[in-house]
CSV table of C-alpha atoms in Angstrom, one decimal:
chain,number,residue,atom,x,y,z
A,1,MET,CA,156.9,31.2,142.4
A,2,THR,CA,155.7,28.1,140.6
A,3,GLY,CA,159.1,26.4,140.2
A,4,MET,CA,160.6,29.2,138.1
A,5,ARG,CA,164.3,28.7,137.8
A,6,ARG,CA,166.1,32.0,137.1
A,7,LYS,CA,169.5,31.9,135.4
A,8,LEU,CA,170.8,35.4,135.3
A,9,MET,CA,174.3,36.0,133.9
A,10,MET,CA,176.4,39.0,133.0
A,11,THR,CA,179.0,38.4,130.3
A,12,ALA,CA,181.9,40.8,130.0
A,13,LEU,CA,183.4,40.7,126.6
A,14,SER,CA,187.0,41.7,126.1
A,15,GLY,CA,190.0,41.1,123.8
A,16,ALA,CA,191.4,38.7,126.5
A,17,GLY,CA,188.4,36.4,126.5
A,18,ILE,CA,185.0,36.0,128.1
A,19,ALA,CA,184.2,36.3,131.8
A,20,VAL,CA,180.9,35.0,133.1
A,21,GLY,CA,179.4,35.8,136.5
A,22,LEU,CA,176.0,35.7,138.3
A,23,VAL,CA,173.9,38.8,138.5
A,24,ALA,CA,171.3,39.4,141.1
A,25,VAL,CA,167.7,40.1,140.0
A,26,GLY,CA,167.2,43.8,139.4
A,27,SER,CA,170.8,44.8,138.8
A,28,GLY,CA,170.0,46.0,135.3
A,29,ALA,CA,173.1,48.4,134.8
A,30,ALA,CA,175.3,46.0,133.0
A,31,ALA,CA,174.2,46.8,129.4
A,32,ALA,CA,174.7,50.5,130.0
A,33,ASP,CA,178.3,50.1,131.1
A,34,GLY,CA,179.5,48.3,128.0
A,35,HIS,CA,178.9,44.7,129.0
A,36,SER,CA,176.4,42.2,127.7
A,37,VAL,CA,173.5,41.0,129.9
A,38,VAL,CA,171.9,37.6,129.6
A,39,VAL,CA,168.5,37.0,131.3
A,40,GLU,CA,167.1,33.5,131.1
A,41,VAL,CA,163.9,32.2,132.6
A,42,ARG,CA,162.4,28.7,132.6
A,43,ASP,CA,159.0,28.1,133.9
A,44,THR,CA,155.9,26.0,133.8
A,45,PHE,CA,152.4,27.4,133.0
A,46,VAL,CA,149.8,26.9,135.7
A,47,THR,CA,146.1,27.6,135.7
A,48,THR,CA,144.7,30.9,137.0
A,49,LYS,CA,143.5,29.0,140.2
A,50,VAL,CA,147.1,29.3,141.4
A,51,LYS,CA,147.5,32.7,143.0
A,52,ASP,CA,150.9,34.6,142.9
A,53,ALA,CA,152.3,32.4,140.1
A,54,THR,CA,154.8,33.6,137.6
A,55,SER,CA,153.4,32.0,134.4
A,56,TYR,CA,149.7,31.3,133.6
A,57,THR,CA,147.7,29.5,131.0
A,58,TYR,CA,144.4,31.2,130.1
A,59,ASP,CA,143.4,28.5,127.7
A,60,PRO,CA,144.3,25.0,128.8
A,61,ALA,CA,143.1,23.5,125.6
A,62,LEU,CA,145.9,25.3,123.7
A,63,VAL,CA,148.5,25.7,126.5
A,64,PRO,CA,147.9,22.9,129.1
A,65,ALA,CA,148.9,23.4,132.7
A,66,GLY,CA,152.4,21.9,132.9
A,67,ALA,CA,153.4,23.2,129.4
A,68,ARG,CA,156.9,24.7,129.5
A,69,VAL,CA,158.4,28.1,128.6
A,70,LYS,CA,161.9,29.4,128.3
A,71,VAL,CA,162.8,32.9,127.5
A,72,ARG,CA,166.4,34.1,126.9
A,73,SER,CA,167.3,37.8,126.3
A,74,VAL,CA,170.8,38.9,125.4
A,75,SER,CA,171.5,42.6,125.3
A,76,VAL,CA,174.9,43.3,123.7
A,77,ARG,CA,176.8,46.4,124.8
A,78,GLY,CA,173.6,48.4,125.1
A,79,GLN,CA,173.2,48.4,121.3
A,80,ARG,CA,171.6,45.2,120.3
A,81,ASN,CA,169.1,42.7,121.7
A,82,VAL,CA,168.2,39.1,120.8
A,83,THR,CA,165.2,37.6,122.6
A,84,THR,CA,164.5,33.9,122.1
A,85,LEU,CA,161.4,32.0,123.1
A,86,TRP,CA,161.1,28.2,123.5
A,87,LEU,CA,157.7,26.6,124.2
A,88,GLY,CA,157.0,22.9,125.0
A,89,GLY,CA,153.8,20.9,125.6
A,90,LEU,CA,151.4,23.2,123.8
A,91,LYS,CA,148.8,22.0,121.3
A,92,PRO,CA,150.7,20.3,118.5
A,93,ARG,CA,150.8,21.7,115.0
A,94,THR,CA,149.3,25.0,115.9
A,95,HIS,CA,150.4,28.5,115.0
A,96,PHE,CA,150.8,31.1,117.8
A,97,MET,CA,152.0,34.6,118.1
A,98,ALA,CA,153.9,36.0,121.1
A,99,HIS,CA,155.0,39.4,122.2
A,100,VAL,CA,157.1,41.0,124.9
A,101,HIS,CA,154.7,43.0,127.2
A,102,VAL,CA,155.2,45.9,129.6
A,103,GLY,CA,153.6,44.3,132.8
A,104,ARG,CA,154.0,41.2,134.8
A,105,CYS,CA,151.6,38.3,134.4
A,106,GLY,CA,148.6,37.9,136.6
A,107,VAL,CA,145.4,35.9,137.0
A,108,ASP,CA,143.7,38.4,134.7
A,109,PRO,CA,145.1,38.0,131.1
A,110,LEU,CA,145.2,41.8,130.8
A,111,ALA,CA,147.5,42.3,133.8
A,112,SER,CA,150.5,42.2,131.5
A,113,GLY,CA,149.5,45.4,129.8
A,114,GLY,CA,150.3,46.2,126.2
A,115,HIS,CA,153.2,45.4,123.9
A,116,TYR,CA,156.6,46.8,124.9
A,117,GLN,CA,157.6,49.5,122.3
A,118,HIS,CA,161.2,50.7,121.8
A,119,ARG,CA,159.7,54.1,120.7
A,120,VAL,CA,156.6,54.6,122.8
A,121,GLY,CA,153.8,55.6,120.5
A,122,GLY,CA,155.8,54.5,117.5
A,123,PRO,CA,154.7,52.0,114.9
A,124,VAL,CA,153.0,48.8,115.9
A,125,ASP,CA,155.4,46.4,114.0
A,126,ALA,CA,158.1,43.9,114.5
A,127,GLU,CA,160.8,46.6,114.3
A,128,ASN,CA,159.5,48.7,117.2
A,129,GLU,CA,158.1,45.8,119.2
A,130,VAL,CA,159.3,42.2,120.0
A,131,TRP,CA,157.2,39.8,118.0
A,132,PHE,CA,157.4,36.0,117.7
A,133,SER,CA,155.5,33.8,115.2
A,134,VAL,CA,155.7,30.1,116.2
A,135,ARG,CA,154.2,26.9,114.9
A,136,THR,CA,154.4,24.0,117.3
A,137,ASP,CA,155.7,20.6,116.1
A,138,ALA,CA,154.1,17.2,116.6
A,139,ARG,CA,155.0,17.3,120.3
A,140,GLY,CA,153.9,20.8,120.9
A,141,GLY,CA,157.3,22.4,120.9
A,142,ALA,CA,158.4,25.6,119.1
A,143,ARG,CA,161.2,28.1,119.1
A,144,ALA,CA,161.5,31.6,117.7
A,145,SER,CA,163.9,34.6,118.0
A,146,ALA,CA,163.6,38.3,117.6
A,147,GLU,CA,166.6,40.5,117.0
A,148,HIS,CA,166.8,44.3,117.3
A,149,ASN,CA,169.4,47.1,117.0
A,150,TRP,CA,168.2,48.5,120.3
A,151,THR,CA,168.0,47.2,123.9
A,152,TYR,CA,165.4,47.4,126.6
A,153,GLU,CA,165.6,50.8,128.4
A,154,PRO,CA,166.3,51.2,132.1
A,155,GLY,CA,163.3,52.7,133.9
A,156,ARG,CA,160.9,51.0,131.6
A,157,PHE,CA,162.0,47.4,131.2
A,158,PRO,CA,159.3,44.9,130.0
A,159,GLU,CA,158.2,42.2,132.4
A,160,SER,CA,156.6,39.4,130.4
A,161,VAL,CA,156.1,37.4,127.3
A,162,VAL,CA,152.5,36.8,126.3
A,163,VAL,CA,151.4,34.0,123.9
A,164,HIS,CA,148.5,34.9,121.7
A,165,GLU,CA,146.2,32.9,119.5
A,166,HIS,CA,147.1,33.4,115.8
A,167,GLY,CA,144.5,35.2,113.8
A,168,PRO,CA,142.3,38.3,113.9
A,169,GLN,CA,141.2,37.9,117.6
A,170,ALA,CA,144.8,37.3,118.9
A,171,ARG,CA,143.4,36.4,122.3
A,172,ARG,CA,145.9,36.1,125.1
A,173,ILE,CA,146.3,32.4,126.0
A,174,ALA,CA,149.4,32.3,128.2
A,175,CYS,CA,151.8,34.6,130.0
A,176,ALA,CA,155.3,34.1,131.4
A,177,SER,CA,156.8,36.7,133.7
A,178,VAL,CA,160.4,37.6,132.8
A,179,PRO,CA,162.7,39.9,134.8
A,180,PHE,CA,164.1,41.8,131.8
A,181,ALA,CA,165.6,44.4,134.2
A,182,SER,CA,168.3,42.0,135.3
């Protein structure tokens, strides 16, 4: 695990206030029982020469080794999800796309599988999938959020966020493993 810091919290909302506690990786039942689940991952991209890493760069010219990623997913009461992506240290003033994917990152850019779809086989669009469009600033930083009126489903949680080149090729240039099941 290449220095990945996992901050996993479950927040129970009630009329009396907010209670916050730590959730172990893989506990995934909180959203189904009426609570909110927050999953947050911060990591650093490494080259594919590093085996068994959690986040890889496949194009160091666009996403240099050492570039940073943060993903935060908030599932509210099993009915709504907000996923936010922060990137740092990428090629400045460049447009990228990113999507939530079904599989975990690997040395092979295709290891993460396809885009996560709320309705499997449904439309390939920003309503049925989680899409981010980001343009890095002068320092290579960017932030984007995607909000949906659905949550990730138990038994088929996504496992990564993949950064793509912007444009017709949409080549996979980086991948961050995220334990959305928490």
